[in-house]
Coordinates of C-alpha atoms and ligand atoms in Angstrom, one line a residue:
M1219 CA -16.6 7.1 -23.1
V1220 CA -18.1 4.1 -21.3
F1221 CA -21.7 3.2 -21.1
G1222 CA -23.5 0.6 -19.0
K1223 CA -26.2 0.1 -16.4
H1224 CA -24.1 1.3 -13.5
I1225 CA -22.5 4.3 -15.2
N1226 CA -25.2 5.9 -17.4
R1227 CA -26.9 7.6 -14.4
Y1228 CA -23.7 9.6 -13.7
Y1229 CA -24.0 11.3 -17.1
L1230 CA -27.4 12.6 -16.0
K1231 CA -26.3 13.4 -12.5
H1232 CA -23.4 15.5 -13.6
L1233 CA -25.2 16.9 -16.6
F1234 CA -24.7 20.6 -15.7
A1235 CA -20.9 20.3 -15.1
L1236 CA -20.6 18.2 -18.3
L1237 CA -22.5 20.8 -20.3
L1238 CA -20.4 23.6 -18.9
G1239 CA -17.3 21.6 -19.8
L1240 CA -18.7 21.0 -23.3
V1241 CA -19.4 24.7 -23.9
S1242 CA -15.9 25.6 -22.8
L1243 CA -14.4 22.9 -25.0
V1244 CA -16.4 24.0 -28.0
A1245 CA -15.3 27.6 -27.4
V1246 CA -11.6 26.5 -27.2
D1247 CA -12.0 24.4 -30.3
Y1248 CA -13.7 27.2 -32.2
F1249 CA -11.1 29.8 -31.4
Q1250 CA -8.2 27.4 -31.8
L1251 CA -9.3 27.1 -35.5
K1252 CA -8.8 30.8 -35.9
I1253 CA -5.1 30.5 -35.5
P1254 CA -4.4 29.0 -39.0
E1255 CA -6.2 32.0 -40.5
L1256 CA -3.7 34.3 -38.7
Y1257 CA -0.8 32.2 -40.2
R1258 CA -2.2 32.8 -43.6
M1259 CA -2.5 36.5 -43.1
V1260 CA 1.1 36.8 -41.8
I1261 CA 2.6 34.7 -44.6
N1262 CA 0.6 36.3 -47.4
G1263 CA 1.2 39.8 -45.9
A1264 CA 4.9 39.2 -45.6
N1265 CA 5.1 37.9 -49.2
E1266 CA 2.7 40.3 -50.9
G1267 CA 2.6 43.4 -48.7
V1268 CA -1.3 43.2 -48.6
V1269 CA -3.7 40.9 -47.0
D1270 CA -7.2 39.7 -48.0
V1271 CA -9.4 40.2 -44.9
G1272 CA -12.9 38.9 -45.7
G1273 CA -12.8 40.1 -49.3
T1274 CA -11.2 43.5 -48.5
I1275 CA -7.5 44.1 -49.4
V1276 CA -5.7 45.6 -46.5
Q1277 CA -2.1 47.0 -46.3
F1278 CA 0.2 44.7 -44.3
D1279 CA 1.9 47.0 -41.8
M1280 CA 2.6 47.2 -38.0
D1281 CA -0.9 48.6 -37.3
F1282 CA -2.4 45.6 -39.2
V1283 CA -0.1 43.2 -37.3
W1284 CA -1.2 44.7 -34.0
E1285 CA -4.9 44.9 -34.8
H1286 CA -5.5 41.8 -36.9
I1287 CA -2.8 39.4 -35.6
C1288 CA -1.5 40.2 -32.1
K1289 CA -4.8 41.4 -30.4
P1290 CA -6.9 38.4 -31.7
M1291 CA -4.1 36.1 -30.8
F1292 CA -4.0 37.3 -27.2
L1293 CA -7.8 37.0 -27.0
I1294 CA -7.6 33.4 -28.4
I1295 CA -4.9 32.6 -25.9
V1296 CA -7.0 33.9 -23.0
I1297 CA -10.1 32.1 -24.1
M1298 CA -8.1 28.9 -24.6
V1299 CA -6.5 29.1 -21.1
V1300 CA -9.8 29.8 -19.4
G1301 CA -11.7 27.3 -21.5
R1302 CA -9.1 24.6 -20.9
F1303 CA -9.2 25.2 -17.2
M1304 CA -13.0 25.1 -17.2
W1305 CA -13.3 21.9 -19.1
R1306 CA -10.6 20.2 -17.1
M1307 CA -12.4 21.2 -13.9
C1308 CA -15.8 20.0 -15.2
F1309 CA -14.8 16.7 -16.9
L1310 CA -12.1 15.6 -14.5
G1311 CA -14.0 16.9 -11.4
S1312 CA -17.1 14.9 -12.5
G1313 CA -14.9 11.9 -13.1
I1314 CA -13.4 12.0 -9.6
K1315 CA -17.0 12.3 -8.2
V1316 CA -18.1 9.3 -10.2
E1317 CA -15.1 7.3 -8.9
R1318 CA -16.0 8.2 -5.3
D1319 CA -19.7 7.4 -5.8
L1320 CA -19.1 4.1 -7.6
R1321 CA -16.6 3.0 -5.0
Q1322 CA -19.0 3.9 -2.2
R1323 CA -21.8 1.9 -3.9
M1324 CA -19.4 -1.1 -4.3
F1325 CA -18.5 -1.0 -0.6
D1326 CA -22.1 -0.6 0.4
H1327 CA -23.1 -3.6 -1.8
C1328 CA -20.2 -5.7 -0.5
K1329 CA -21.3 -5.3 3.1
D1330 CA -24.6 -7.1 2.2
L1331 CA -23.0 -10.0 0.3
S1332 CA -23.0 -13.4 2.0
L1333 CA -20.1 -15.2 3.6
Q1334 CA -20.3 -17.5 0.6
Y1335 CA -19.4 -14.7 -1.7
Y1336 CA -16.2 -14.0 0.2
H1337 CA -15.3 -17.7 0.3
R1338 CA -15.6 -17.7 -3.5
N1339 CA -13.9 -14.4 -4.2
K1340 CA -10.4 -13.7 -3.1
V1341 CA -9.5 -10.5 -1.3
G1342 CA -6.8 -9.6 -3.8
N1343 CA -9.4 -9.8 -6.6
L1344 CA -11.8 -7.5 -4.7
M1345 CA -9.0 -5.1 -4.0
S1346 CA -8.1 -4.8 -7.6
L1347 CA -11.7 -4.0 -8.4
F1348 CA -11.6 -1.2 -5.9
T1349 CA -8.4 0.2 -7.2
N1350 CA -7.4 -0.6 -10.8
D1351 CA -10.8 -1.2 -12.3
I1352 CA -12.5 1.7 -10.8
E1353 CA -9.7 4.1 -11.8
T1354 CA -9.9 2.8 -15.4
V1355 CA -13.7 3.4 -15.4
Q1356 CA -13.1 6.9 -14.0
E1357 CA -10.5 7.7 -16.6
C1358 CA -12.7 6.4 -19.4
F1359 CA -15.6 8.5 -18.1
S1360 CA -13.8 11.9 -17.9
W1361 CA -11.2 11.6 -20.6
G1362 CA -13.7 9.7 -22.8
I1363 CA -16.1 12.6 -22.8
L1364 CA -13.3 15.0 -23.6
Q1365 CA -12.1 12.9 -26.5
A1366 CA -15.6 12.3 -27.9
C1367 CA -16.3 16.0 -27.9
D1368 CA -13.0 16.9 -29.4
I1369 CA -13.5 14.3 -32.2
V1370 CA -17.0 15.7 -33.0
F1371 CA -16.4 19.4 -32.6
L1372 CA -12.7 20.1 -33.3
G1373 CA -12.5 17.3 -35.9
G1374 CA -15.8 18.3 -37.5
M1375 CA -15.1 22.0 -37.7
A1376 CA -11.5 21.5 -39.0
I1377 CA -12.7 19.0 -41.6
A1378 CA -15.4 21.4 -42.7
K1379 CA -12.8 24.2 -43.1
M1380 CA -10.5 21.9 -45.0
F1381 CA -13.3 20.9 -47.5
M1382 CA -14.2 24.6 -47.9
M1383 CA -10.6 25.3 -48.9
D1384 CA -10.2 22.4 -51.4
W1385 CA -12.3 19.3 -51.4
V1386 CA -9.8 17.2 -53.3
L1387 CA -7.0 18.0 -51.0
A1388 CA -9.3 17.4 -48.0
L1389 CA -10.4 14.0 -49.3
L1390 CA -6.8 13.0 -50.0
S1391 CA -5.9 13.9 -46.4
L1392 CA -8.8 12.0 -44.9
I1393 CA -8.5 8.7 -46.8
P1394 CA -5.4 7.6 -44.8
M1395 CA -7.2 8.7 -41.7
A1396 CA -10.2 6.5 -42.5
F1397 CA -7.8 3.6 -42.7
L1398 CA -6.3 4.5 -39.4
V1399 CA -9.7 4.6 -37.7
T1400 CA -10.6 1.2 -39.2
I1401 CA -7.3 -0.3 -37.9
G1402 CA -8.0 1.3 -34.5
I1403 CA -11.4 -0.3 -34.2
I1404 CA -10.0 -3.8 -35.1
V1405 CA -7.0 -3.5 -32.8
G1406 CA -9.3 -2.1 -30.1
K1407 CA -11.1 -5.4 -29.9
Y1408 CA -7.9 -7.3 -29.3
L1409 CA -6.8 -4.6 -26.8
T1410 CA -9.9 -5.4 -24.7
I1411 CA -8.9 -9.0 -24.5
K1412 CA -5.3 -8.2 -23.6
W1413 CA -6.5 -5.7 -21.0
D1414 CA -8.7 -8.3 -19.4
A1415 CA -5.8 -10.8 -19.3
R1416 CA -3.6 -8.0 -17.8
Q1417 CA -6.2 -7.2 -15.0
A1418 CA -6.6 -10.9 -14.2
A1419 CA -2.8 -11.4 -13.9
F1420 CA -2.6 -8.4 -11.7
S1421 CA -5.4 -9.6 -9.5
D1422 CA -3.7 -13.0 -9.1
L1423 CA -0.5 -11.3 -8.2
S1424 CA -2.1 -9.1 -5.5
D1425 CA -4.1 -12.1 -4.2
F1426 CA -0.8 -14.0 -3.8
A1427 CA 1.0 -11.1 -2.1
Q1428 CA -1.9 -10.6 0.2
E1429 CA -2.0 -14.3 1.2
S1430 CA 1.7 -14.4 1.7
F1431 CA 1.8 -11.5 4.0
S1432 CA -1.1 -12.8 6.0
G1433 CA 0.5 -16.3 6.3
V1434 CA 4.0 -15.0 6.9
A1435 CA 4.2 -16.9 10.2
V1436 CA 3.4 -20.3 8.5
I1437 CA 5.8 -19.6 5.6
K1438 CA 8.6 -18.8 8.0
A1439 CA 7.9 -21.8 10.3
F1440 CA 8.1 -24.2 7.4
V1441 CA 11.1 -22.3 5.9
K1442 CA 9.2 -21.9 2.7
E1443 CA 10.4 -18.4 1.9
F1444 CA 12.1 -19.5 -1.3
K1445 CA 9.1 -21.6 -2.4
E1446 CA 7.0 -18.5 -2.0
L1447 CA 9.6 -16.4 -3.8
W1448 CA 9.5 -18.7 -6.8
A1449 CA 5.8 -18.8 -6.9
F1450 CA 5.7 -15.0 -6.7
Q1451 CA 8.3 -14.8 -9.4
K1452 CA 6.1 -17.0 -11.6
L1453 CA 3.0 -14.8 -11.1
N1454 CA 5.1 -11.7 -11.5
R1455 CA 6.4 -12.9 -14.8
K1456 CA 2.8 -13.8 -15.9
N1457 CA 1.8 -10.3 -15.0
E1458 CA 4.8 -8.9 -16.9
N1459 CA 4.0 -11.0 -20.0
A1460 CA 0.4 -9.8 -19.9
N1461 CA 1.6 -6.2 -19.6
I1462 CA 4.0 -6.7 -22.4
A1463 CA 1.4 -8.2 -24.7
Y1464 CA -1.0 -5.3 -24.0
T1465 CA 1.8 -2.7 -24.4
K1466 CA 3.0 -4.3 -27.6
L1467 CA -0.4 -4.0 -29.2
S1468 CA -1.0 -0.5 -27.9
V1469 CA 2.4 0.6 -29.1
T1470 CA 1.8 -0.9 -32.5
L1471 CA -1.4 1.1 -32.7
H1472 CA 0.4 4.3 -31.8
V1473 CA 3.2 3.6 -34.4
C1474 CA 0.4 3.1 -37.0
V1475 CA -1.0 6.4 -36.0
S1476 CA 2.3 8.2 -36.5
L1477 CA 2.9 6.5 -39.8
F1478 CA -0.5 7.5 -41.2
I1479 CA -0.1 11.1 -40.0
E1480 CA 3.4 11.5 -41.5
S1481 CA 2.2 10.0 -44.8
T1482 CA -0.8 12.3 -44.9
I1483 CA 1.5 15.3 -44.4
A1484 CA 3.6 14.1 -47.3
I1485 CA 0.4 14.0 -49.4
I1486 CA -0.6 17.5 -48.3
L1487 CA 2.8 18.9 -49.1
G1488 CA 2.9 17.2 -52.5
Y1489 CA -0.6 18.0 -53.7
G1490 CA -0.8 21.3 -51.8
G1491 CA 2.6 22.3 -53.4
Y1492 CA 1.1 21.5 -56.8
L1493 CA -2.0 23.7 -56.0
V1494 CA 0.3 26.6 -55.1
H1495 CA 2.2 26.0 -58.4
E1496 CA -1.1 26.1 -60.2
K1497 CA -2.0 29.3 -58.4
V1498 CA -5.2 27.6 -56.9
F1499 CA -3.6 28.1 -53.5
D1500 CA -1.2 30.7 -52.3
A1501 CA 1.6 29.9 -49.7
G1502 CA -0.6 31.3 -46.8
M1503 CA -3.5 29.1 -47.8
L1504 CA -1.3 26.0 -47.8
M1505 CA -0.1 27.0 -44.3
E1506 CA -3.7 27.5 -43.2
F1507 CA -4.7 24.1 -44.6
I1508 CA -1.8 22.4 -42.8
G1509 CA -2.9 24.3 -39.6
Y1510 CA -6.4 22.7 -40.0
F1511 CA -4.9 19.3 -40.6
N1512 CA -2.7 19.7 -37.5
S1513 CA -5.9 20.4 -35.6
I1514 CA -7.5 17.1 -36.7
I1515 CA -4.5 15.0 -35.8
W1516 CA -5.4 15.1 -32.1
P1517 CA -9.1 14.2 -32.7
M1518 CA -8.1 11.4 -35.1
M1519 CA -5.6 10.1 -32.6
A1520 CA -8.3 10.5 -30.0
I1521 CA -10.4 8.0 -32.0
T1522 CA -7.9 5.2 -31.6
E1523 CA -7.1 6.4 -28.0
M1524 CA -10.8 6.4 -27.3
I1525 CA -11.2 2.9 -28.7
D1526 CA -8.3 1.7 -26.7
M1527 CA -9.6 3.5 -23.5
S1528 CA -13.2 2.4 -24.1
S1529 CA -12.1 -1.2 -24.5
R1530 CA -10.2 -1.0 -21.2
G1531 CA -13.1 0.9 -19.5
K1532 CA -15.7 -1.6 -20.8
A1533 CA -13.7 -4.6 -19.5
S1534 CA -13.2 -2.9 -16.1
L1535 CA -16.9 -1.8 -16.0
N1536 CA -17.9 -5.3 -16.7
R1537 CA -15.9 -6.5 -13.7
V1538 CA -17.3 -3.8 -11.5
S1539 CA -20.9 -4.5 -12.7
E1540 CA -20.4 -8.2 -12.0
L1541 CA -19.8 -7.2 -8.4
L1542 CA -22.7 -4.7 -8.2
D1543 CA -25.0 -7.2 -9.9
T1544 CA -24.1 -10.0 -7.5
K1545 CA -27.4 -10.9 -5.8
Q1546 CA -27.6 -10.6 -2.1
D1547 CA -28.3 -14.3 -1.6
V1548 CA -28.9 -14.1 2.1
A1549 CA -31.6 -11.4 2.4
D1550 CA -34.8 -10.7 4.3
K1551 CA -38.0 -12.1 2.9
P1552 CA -40.4 -9.2 2.0
T1553 CA -42.7 -10.3 4.8
A1554 CA -39.9 -10.5 7.4
Q1555 CA -40.5 -8.3 10.5
P1556 CA -37.9 -7.0 13.1
I1557 CA -37.9 -9.1 16.3
D1558 CA -38.0 -7.3 19.6
G1559 CA -37.1 -8.3 23.2
V1560 CA -35.5 -11.7 22.3
K1561 CA -35.4 -14.1 25.2
G1562 CA -33.0 -16.5 23.6
Q1563 CA -34.9 -19.8 23.0
I1564 CA -33.5 -21.5 19.9
E1565 CA -35.0 -24.5 18.1
F1566 CA -33.8 -26.5 15.1
K1567 CA -36.5 -28.7 13.6
N1568 CA -35.4 -31.5 11.2
L1569 CA -33.0 -29.1 9.5
T1570 CA -31.0 -30.5 6.6
F1571 CA -28.5 -28.1 5.3
V1572 CA -26.1 -28.1 2.3
Y1573 CA -23.7 -25.2 1.8
P1574 CA -24.4 -23.3 -1.5
D1575 CA -21.1 -24.7 -2.9
G1576 CA -21.2 -28.0 -0.9
D1577 CA -21.7 -31.5 -2.4
Y1578 CA -23.1 -33.1 0.7
D1579 CA -25.3 -32.4 3.8
A1580 CA -23.3 -30.4 6.4
L1581 CA -26.3 -30.9 8.7
S1582 CA -28.7 -33.7 8.3
N1583 CA -32.1 -33.8 9.9
V1584 CA -30.9 -31.8 12.9
S1585 CA -33.4 -31.2 15.7
F1586 CA -32.7 -29.7 19.2
N1587 CA -34.2 -27.2 21.5
I1588 CA -32.3 -24.7 23.7
N1589 CA -34.4 -23.0 26.3
A1590 CA -33.9 -19.3 26.9
G1591 CA -31.2 -18.7 29.5
E1592 CA -29.5 -22.1 29.1
L1593 CA -25.7 -22.5 29.0
V1594 CA -25.3 -25.2 26.3
G1595 CA -22.3 -27.0 24.9
V1596 CA -22.0 -28.2 21.3
V1597 CA -19.3 -30.9 20.9
G1598 CA -18.3 -33.2 18.1
K1599 CA -15.4 -34.2 16.0
T1600 CA -13.9 -31.7 13.5
G1601 CA -16.3 -31.3 10.5
S1602 CA -19.3 -32.6 12.5
G1603 CA -21.2 -29.3 11.8
K1604 CA -20.6 -27.3 15.0
T1605 CA -19.7 -24.0 13.2
T1606 CA -22.4 -24.6 10.7
V1607 CA -24.9 -24.5 13.6
A1608 CA -23.5 -21.2 14.8
D1609 CA -23.5 -19.7 11.3
I1610 CA -27.2 -20.7 10.8
I1611 CA -28.3 -19.1 14.1
L1612 CA -26.5 -15.9 13.0
R1613 CA -28.4 -16.3 9.6
C1614 CA -25.2 -16.3 7.5
Y1615 CA -26.9 -18.8 5.2
N1616 CA -30.5 -19.4 4.0
V1617 CA -32.5 -22.2 5.6
P1618 CA -35.8 -23.7 4.6
D1619 CA -38.9 -22.4 6.2
G1620 CA -40.0 -24.1 9.4
T1621 CA -36.6 -25.4 10.4
V1622 CA -35.0 -22.8 12.7
F1623 CA -36.9 -20.8 15.3
V1624 CA -35.9 -18.1 17.8
D1625 CA -38.3 -17.5 20.6
G1626 CA -40.8 -19.6 18.7
K1627 CA -40.6 -17.5 15.5
D1628 CA -39.3 -18.9 12.2
V1629 CA -36.0 -17.1 11.5
N1630 CA -37.2 -16.5 7.9
D1631 CA -39.9 -14.3 9.3
I1632 CA -37.4 -12.2 11.2
T1633 CA -35.2 -9.5 9.6
I1634 CA -31.6 -10.6 9.7
D1635 CA -30.2 -7.4 11.2
S1636 CA -32.7 -7.4 14.1
L1637 CA -31.9 -11.0 14.9
R1638 CA -28.1 -10.3 14.8
D1639 CA -28.7 -7.3 17.0
Y1640 CA -29.6 -9.8 19.7
C1641 CA -26.6 -12.1 19.2
A1642 CA -23.0 -11.8 20.1
Y1643 CA -20.4 -14.0 18.6
V1644 CA -16.8 -15.1 19.2
P1645 CA -15.6 -16.4 15.8
Q1646 CA -13.2 -19.3 15.5
D1647 CA -10.5 -17.2 13.9
N1648 CA -10.8 -14.5 16.6
F1649 CA -10.3 -11.7 14.0
L1650 CA -9.2 -8.4 15.6
F1651 CA -8.9 -5.1 13.8
S1652 CA -5.7 -3.1 13.5
D1653 CA -6.8 -0.7 16.2
T1654 CA -6.3 -0.3 20.0
I1655 CA -7.3 -3.0 22.3
S1656 CA -10.0 -0.7 23.7
A1657 CA -11.5 0.0 20.3
N1658 CA -11.5 -3.8 19.6
I1659 CA -13.4 -4.6 22.8
A1660 CA -15.8 -1.6 22.4
F1661 CA -16.4 -2.6 18.8
A1662 CA -19.6 -4.5 19.7
T1663 CA -21.3 -1.5 21.3
D1664 CA -21.8 2.2 20.7
D1665 CA -21.8 3.4 24.3
A1666 CA -19.1 1.5 26.1
D1667 CA -16.9 3.5 28.4
Q1668 CA -13.4 2.6 29.7
S1669 CA -14.8 1.0 32.9
D1670 CA -17.1 -1.3 30.9
I1671 CA -14.2 -2.2 28.6
E1672 CA -12.0 -3.1 31.6
K1673 CA -14.9 -4.9 33.4
Y1674 CA -15.5 -7.2 30.4
A1675 CA -11.8 -7.7 29.8
G1676 CA -11.7 -8.8 33.4
L1677 CA -14.5 -11.3 32.8
A1678 CA -12.6 -12.7 29.8
D1679 CA -9.5 -12.9 32.1
V1680 CA -7.4 -10.8 29.8
H1681 CA -7.3 -7.5 31.9
G1682 CA -4.1 -8.6 33.7
N1683 CA -2.3 -9.2 30.3
I1684 CA -3.5 -5.9 28.9
V1685 CA -2.3 -3.7 31.7
E1686 CA 1.1 -5.3 31.4
F1687 CA 1.5 -3.8 27.9
S1688 CA 3.3 -0.4 28.1
N1689 CA 0.3 1.3 26.4
G1690 CA -2.2 -0.8 28.2
Y1691 CA -5.6 -0.7 26.6
E1692 CA -4.3 1.8 24.0
T1693 CA -1.9 -0.8 22.6
I1694 CA -2.4 -0.9 18.8
L1695 CA -2.8 -4.4 17.5
G1696 CA -0.9 -5.2 14.2
E1697 CA -2.8 -6.6 11.3
R1698 CA -5.1 -9.3 12.7
G1699 CA -3.7 -8.7 16.2
V1700 CA -0.3 -10.2 15.6
T1701 CA 1.2 -8.7 18.8
L1702 CA -1.1 -10.9 20.9
S1703 CA -0.7 -14.6 21.6
G1704 CA -3.4 -16.9 20.4
G1705 CA -4.9 -17.2 23.9
Q1706 CA -4.9 -13.4 24.4
K1707 CA -6.6 -12.9 21.0
Q1708 CA -9.3 -15.4 22.0
R1709 CA -9.9 -13.6 25.3
V1710 CA -10.0 -10.1 23.7
S1711 CA -12.6 -11.6 21.3
I1712 CA -14.5 -13.0 24.2
A1713 CA -14.5 -9.6 25.9
R1714 CA -15.7 -8.0 22.7
A1715 CA -18.6 -10.4 22.6
L1716 CA -19.4 -10.2 26.3
I1717 CA -19.6 -6.4 26.3
K1718 CA -22.6 -6.6 24.0
D1719 CA -24.5 -8.4 26.8
A1720 CA -26.7 -10.0 24.1
P1721 CA -29.5 -12.5 24.9
I1722 CA -27.7 -15.0 22.7
L1723 CA -24.0 -15.5 22.9
I1724 CA -22.1 -18.0 20.7
L1725 CA -18.5 -18.9 21.4
D1726 CA -17.0 -21.0 18.6
D1727 CA -14.1 -23.0 20.0
S1728 CA -13.1 -19.9 21.9
V1729 CA -11.2 -21.3 24.8
S1730 CA -9.1 -23.8 22.9
A1731 CA -5.9 -21.7 23.2
V1732 CA -6.1 -21.0 26.9
D1733 CA -4.8 -23.1 29.8
T1734 CA -7.2 -25.2 31.9
N1735 CA -7.1 -22.7 34.8
T1736 CA -8.0 -19.7 32.7
E1737 CA -10.7 -21.8 31.0
K1738 CA -12.2 -22.5 34.4
I1739 CA -12.2 -18.8 35.3
I1740 CA -13.8 -17.8 32.0
L1741 CA -16.5 -20.5 32.3
Q1742 CA -17.3 -19.5 35.9
N1743 CA -17.5 -15.8 34.8
L1744 CA -19.8 -16.8 31.9
R1745 CA -22.0 -18.7 34.4
N1746 CA -22.2 -15.7 36.7
T1747 CA -22.7 -12.9 34.2
R1748 CA -24.9 -14.7 31.7
Q1749 CA -27.6 -15.8 34.0
G1750 CA -31.0 -15.8 32.2
K1751 CA -29.2 -15.3 28.9
T1752 CA -28.6 -18.1 26.3
T1753 CA -25.0 -19.1 25.8
L1754 CA -23.8 -21.6 23.2
L1755 CA -20.3 -22.9 23.8
I1756 CA -18.8 -24.8 20.9
A1757 CA -15.9 -26.9 22.0
H1758 CA -13.9 -29.9 21.2
R1759 CA -12.9 -30.7 24.9
I1760 CA -15.5 -32.5 27.0
S1761 CA -14.0 -30.8 30.1
T1762 CA -15.1 -27.5 28.7
V1763 CA -18.7 -28.4 28.5
Q1764 CA -19.2 -31.1 31.1
D1765 CA -20.7 -28.7 33.7
L1766 CA -23.1 -26.9 31.4
D1767 CA -26.9 -27.2 31.5
K1768 CA -27.1 -29.2 28.3
I1769 CA -24.7 -30.7 25.8
I1770 CA -25.5 -31.3 22.1
L1771 CA -23.3 -34.0 20.6
L1772 CA -22.9 -33.8 16.8
D1773 CA -21.4 -36.4 14.5
D1774 CA -21.2 -36.2 10.7
G1775 CA -23.8 -33.5 10.6
K1776 CA -26.3 -35.4 12.7
V1777 CA -27.4 -34.9 16.3
V1778 CA -26.3 -38.0 18.2
D1779 CA -27.8 -37.0 21.6
V1780 CA -28.7 -34.1 23.7
G1781 CA -28.6 -34.1 27.5
T1782 CA -26.5 -33.2 30.6
H1783 CA -23.0 -34.7 31.0
Q1784 CA -24.3 -37.4 33.3
E1785 CA -27.3 -38.3 31.1
L1786 CA -25.0 -38.6 28.0
L1787 CA -22.5 -40.6 30.0
S1788 CA -25.1 -43.1 31.1
R1789 CA -26.9 -43.6 27.8
C1790 CA -24.7 -42.4 24.8
H1791 CA -22.1 -44.8 23.6
E1792 CA -20.4 -42.2 21.3
Y1793 CA -20.2 -39.7 24.1
K1794 CA -18.6 -42.3 26.5
V1795 CA -16.0 -43.2 23.8
M1796 CA -15.2 -39.5 23.4
V1797 CA -14.8 -39.0 27.1
E1798 CA -12.6 -42.1 27.4
L1799 CA -10.4 -41.0 24.5
Q1800 CA -10.0 -37.5 25.9
K1801 CA -9.1 -39.0 29.3
L1802 CA -6.4 -41.1 27.7
D1803 CA -5.2 -38.1 25.8
D1804 CA -5.0 -36.0 29.0
E1805 CA -3.2 -38.8 30.9
K1806 CA -0.7 -39.1 28.0
K1807 CA -0.1 -35.3 28.2
G1808 CA 0.2 -35.6 32.0
D1809 CA 2.8 -38.4 31.7
N1810 CA 4.8 -36.4 29.2
Ligands
ADP3302 P1 -17.0 -28.2 12.7 O1 -17.2 -26.8 13.2 O2 -17.7 -29.2 13.5 O3 -15.5 -28.5 12.6 P2 -18.2 -27.2 10.2 O4 -19.5 -26.8 10.6 O5 -17.1 -26.1 10.0 O6 -17.6 -28.3 11.2 O7 -18.3 -28.0 8.8 C1 -19.2 -29.0 8.6 C2 -19.1 -29.5 7.2 O8 -19.4 -28.5 6.3 C3 -17.6 -30.0 6.9 O9 -17.7 -31.2 6.1 C4 -17.1 -28.8 6.1 O10 -16.1 -29.3 5.1 C5 -18.3 -28.3 5.4 N1 -18.2 -26.8 5.1 C6 -17.9 -25.9 6.1 N2 -18.0 -24.7 5.5 C7 -18.3 -24.8 4.2 C8 -18.5 -23.9 3.1 N3 -18.4 -22.6 3.2 N4 -18.8 -24.5 1.9 C9 -18.9 -25.8 1.7 N5 -18.8 -26.7 2.7 C10 -18.4 -26.2 4.0

C-alpha cells in the first residue's frame, strides 16, 4: 500500500468498492482455510475408517465423502472463484481509476506550470512520470491493498488455527518467518534507493532518445550518428546496470524467502513427525497443520513483496507529488480581474527583468509606449531582449507591479487568461502540431471554417504552397511539421496567428526564413488587415521593419531609441551602424 497527500483521498473515494473487495477477500480467505480440515478428515478416515466431526465419531464411507468432503469442497470452490473475481474487479478496477484520475490531475497541473518549469525539466523526465511512475503507484495501490488484507486476514486466521492446534509447533514455524520479515524490511529500504536510481536512469535514457529523434536532422547533417549511438549505448548500459542492481537485490530477497520457507517446512516435518510419534497429533492433523502453514506462505511472502512494492510506490509517488506540488509560479493575483475589449495599447515603464534562473538583467530599465493600432518593429542583436519583451507581454513570466500596462491597466491586475485571449503569437520556433494543415491553422479559434482558413493562409502567402500538396489543407504534418520547409512552417504559423484576429499580434522573428518578395507581400497584408490593431514585429533585418509606424531598438536589454526609421537614422548612431552593416551584408550577398 502507498500513502501520501496525493493518494489518500482515493482510499475514501473508492471506499465502497474497496470494502466490497475486502468482504470478498475475507470470504475467500475464510473458506480457503476450511480445505486443510477436509484433508485431515480424508487422511484420518482412510487410515482409521472413522472421522471425528466436531466431537462426533462418524463412519468414513462414500456417503460421508460426498456429504462432508465433496459437497463442501464444491461450495468452497464456487465461493473462491466468485470471491476472487469480485476482489480483483474491486481492487484492480479502483487502481485503474486512480491511475486515470492521477494522470488527469498531473496533466491538468502541467498546463498551468510556467515556461520556466519546462526549461528546467526535460520532456523525457516528464514522460516517465506519466508512464512508469504512475503505473507503479497504481500497482502499489491496488495490489498493495490486496496484500495488506491477505497478510492481516489470511495470515491472522491461519496463524490462530496453527496456535490452536499446537502452540509450540506454531511458534517454531513462525520464528524463521519473523527473521524473514525483518530481513525484508531492511532490504526494502535499499530497494527504494535502487528503484530511484533505476527510474532516474530510465528517465535519462528516454530524455536522450526523445532529443535524438527531435534533432535527427542536425545529427545527420553533422554525420554524428555514431557519436549519438555511443552516447545512447552509455546511457543504455547505465540503465541496464541500475536494473541489474535492483533485480539482484530483489532476487536475493526472494531467494531468502524460499530458503526460510523450506527450512520451516523441515522444522514442521521434524517436530510434527515427533508429535505424531508421541500420539499428540495424528497424520491427518499434521496434514492440516501443513495446510495452514501453506496458507501463511503467501501472506508472509506478501510482507516482503509489499515492502518491496511500497518502496517502489513511495519513490514513484514522491516524484509524482513533486510535480503536483510544484507551485504555479506565474499565476493571477487574487485581486486580478478579467480584461474586456482590449484596444492594444502597451506600455513598459522602467522594467528591469531577470529570468527566474538568470544571473543578469535580461531587460534593464526598459520603457516604451506602443499606441493601440500601431505596427511596431522590435530590432536588436541576438540576446538583446526582443523575445523577452514578447514573453512578458504574453505574461509568461512575473513582472513587478507598475512596470507593464495594457490599455493603461497594470498587467498584474488583469487575469492572465483574459489577457492572452486578446493576443496572438507567432513563436520563434514555429511549433506545429502533428495534425492536418487545416487543423493547425484553425487551432487559434473555435469557429473557423474552411474559407477562413484559406483566407488567412492566403494572407500569410502560403495558400499557393498548400494547394500544391496532393492532400492540400488535409496534409498531415509529421512531428513538428517536418514535411514543410522552414519558410512554409513560418507562414503556416503566421496564418494560425492571423486567424485569431486579436487586438495584439506578436510575430517573433517570423519572416526570417522567407525570401524578400514573400516578406514584402506578408508585410503588406499585415498592414492592410491589421488596421486599428496592434502588431509587434520582432526582426533582425532592418528592411523588415523600416516602413513600420515605430521601431524599438534594443541592445543588451536596454532600449537604445524608439522612433520611425527616418528619426532613428537621423539621430541614433547605433541604428545607423546597424543599417550600414546590413547594407554591406546585403551587397556582399548580392555580389556572391
Ligand atoms: P533575443 O530575442 O533578442 O535574441 P532574448 O530575449 O531571447 O534575446 O534573451 C535575452 C537574454 O535573456 C539573453 O541573454 C538570454 O541568454 C537570456 N535568456 C533568455 N531566456 C532565458 C531563460 N529562460 N532563462 C534565463 N535566461 C534567459
